[in-house]
CSV table of C-alpha atoms in Angstrom, one decimal:
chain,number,residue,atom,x,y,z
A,22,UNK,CA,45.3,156.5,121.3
A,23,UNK,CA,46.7,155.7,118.0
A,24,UNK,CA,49.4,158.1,118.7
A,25,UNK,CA,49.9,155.9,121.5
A,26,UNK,CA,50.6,153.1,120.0
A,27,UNK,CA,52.5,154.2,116.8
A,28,UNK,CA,55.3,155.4,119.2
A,29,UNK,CA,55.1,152.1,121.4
A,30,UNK,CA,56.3,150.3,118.0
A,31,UNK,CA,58.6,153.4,117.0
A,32,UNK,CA,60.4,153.0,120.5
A,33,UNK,CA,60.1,149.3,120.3
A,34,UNK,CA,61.5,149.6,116.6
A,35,UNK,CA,64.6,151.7,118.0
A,36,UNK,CA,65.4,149.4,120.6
A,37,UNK,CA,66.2,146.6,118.4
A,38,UNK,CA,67.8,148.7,115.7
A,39,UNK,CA,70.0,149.8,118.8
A,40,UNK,CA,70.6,146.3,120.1
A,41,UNK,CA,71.1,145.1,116.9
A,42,UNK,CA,73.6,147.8,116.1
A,43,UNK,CA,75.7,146.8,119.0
A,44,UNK,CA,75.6,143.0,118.3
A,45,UNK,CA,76.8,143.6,114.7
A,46,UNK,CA,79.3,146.4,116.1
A,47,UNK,CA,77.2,149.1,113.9
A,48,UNK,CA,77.6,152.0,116.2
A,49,UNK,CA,75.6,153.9,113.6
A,50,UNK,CA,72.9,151.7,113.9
A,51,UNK,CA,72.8,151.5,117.4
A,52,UNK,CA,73.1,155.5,117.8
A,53,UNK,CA,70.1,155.4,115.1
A,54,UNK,CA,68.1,153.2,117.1
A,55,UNK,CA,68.6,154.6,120.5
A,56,UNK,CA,67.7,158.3,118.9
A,57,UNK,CA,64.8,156.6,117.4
A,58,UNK,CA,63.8,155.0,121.2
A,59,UNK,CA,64.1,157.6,122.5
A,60,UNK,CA,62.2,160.0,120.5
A,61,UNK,CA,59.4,158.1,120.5
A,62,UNK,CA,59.2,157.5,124.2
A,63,UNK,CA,59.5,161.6,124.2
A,64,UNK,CA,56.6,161.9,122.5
A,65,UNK,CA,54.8,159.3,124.2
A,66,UNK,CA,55.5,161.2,127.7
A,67,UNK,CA,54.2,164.6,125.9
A,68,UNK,CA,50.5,163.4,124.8
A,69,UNK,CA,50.5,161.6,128.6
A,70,UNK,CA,50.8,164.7,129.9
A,71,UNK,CA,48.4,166.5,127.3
A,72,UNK,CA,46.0,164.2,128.3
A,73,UNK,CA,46.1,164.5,131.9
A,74,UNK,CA,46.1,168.6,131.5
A,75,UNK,CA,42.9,167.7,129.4
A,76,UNK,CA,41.6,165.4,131.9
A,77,UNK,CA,42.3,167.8,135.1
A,78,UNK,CA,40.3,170.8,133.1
A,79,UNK,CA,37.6,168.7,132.8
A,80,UNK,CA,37.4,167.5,136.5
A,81,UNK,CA,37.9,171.4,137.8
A,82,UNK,CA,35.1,172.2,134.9
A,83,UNK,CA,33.0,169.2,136.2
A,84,UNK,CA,33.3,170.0,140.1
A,85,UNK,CA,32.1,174.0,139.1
A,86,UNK,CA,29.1,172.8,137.1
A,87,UNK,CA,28.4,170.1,140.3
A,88,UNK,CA,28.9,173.0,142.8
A,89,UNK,CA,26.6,175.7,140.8
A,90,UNK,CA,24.0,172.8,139.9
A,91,UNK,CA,23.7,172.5,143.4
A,92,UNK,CA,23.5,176.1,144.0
A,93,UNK,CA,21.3,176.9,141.6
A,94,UNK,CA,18.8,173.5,141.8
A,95,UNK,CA,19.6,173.1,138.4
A,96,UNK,CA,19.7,168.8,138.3
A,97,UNK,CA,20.7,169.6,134.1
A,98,UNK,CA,23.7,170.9,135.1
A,99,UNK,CA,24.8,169.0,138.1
A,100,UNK,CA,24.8,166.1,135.9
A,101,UNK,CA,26.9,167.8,133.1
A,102,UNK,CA,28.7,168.3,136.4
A,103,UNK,CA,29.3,164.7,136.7
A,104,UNK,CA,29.5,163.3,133.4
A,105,UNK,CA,32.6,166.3,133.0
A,106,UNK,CA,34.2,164.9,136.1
A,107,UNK,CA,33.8,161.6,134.6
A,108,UNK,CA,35.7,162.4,131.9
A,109,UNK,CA,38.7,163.7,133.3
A,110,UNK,CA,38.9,161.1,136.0
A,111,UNK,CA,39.1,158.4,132.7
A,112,UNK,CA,41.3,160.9,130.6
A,113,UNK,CA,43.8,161.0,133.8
A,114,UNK,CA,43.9,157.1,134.0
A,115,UNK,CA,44.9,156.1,130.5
């Protein structure tokens, strides 16, 4: 999460640099900051996506320990089952 929100300032950041580089006519500026925006919002697509990879192994991990709890009568592991599922449906959402 912190990840998350060290490049939400970074992009932030590169914006203004960028708008303030064209208001001031600094191209350089501005090609900083929109190299610095949009770094930052490439990394903050990347971890998204790790997360929801994360989140999905979790939920296929979850629904085989629900499916062989039930199987098996093991309650333990139907409700490692769950809590897994759990886990990846929260990793998914944020």
């Amino acid at each position: 999460m912190a990840s998350k929100i060290t490049n939400t300032v970074k992009e932030a950041v590169g914006n203004t640099k960028e708008k303030l580089g064209h208001a001031t006519h600094n191209e350089n500026m501005a090609a900083s900051g929109a190299a610095q925006s949009a770094q930052a919002h490439a990394a903050k697509q990347q971890a998204s996506h790790e997360r929801h990879a994360e989140g999905l192994a979790h939920n296929v991990e979850g629904n085989t320990q629900k499916a062989t709890g039930n199987l098996t009568n093991d309650h333990s592991l139907k409700a490692r089952g769950h809590a897994n599922d759990a886990l990846g449906n929260v990793q998914r959402s944020v």
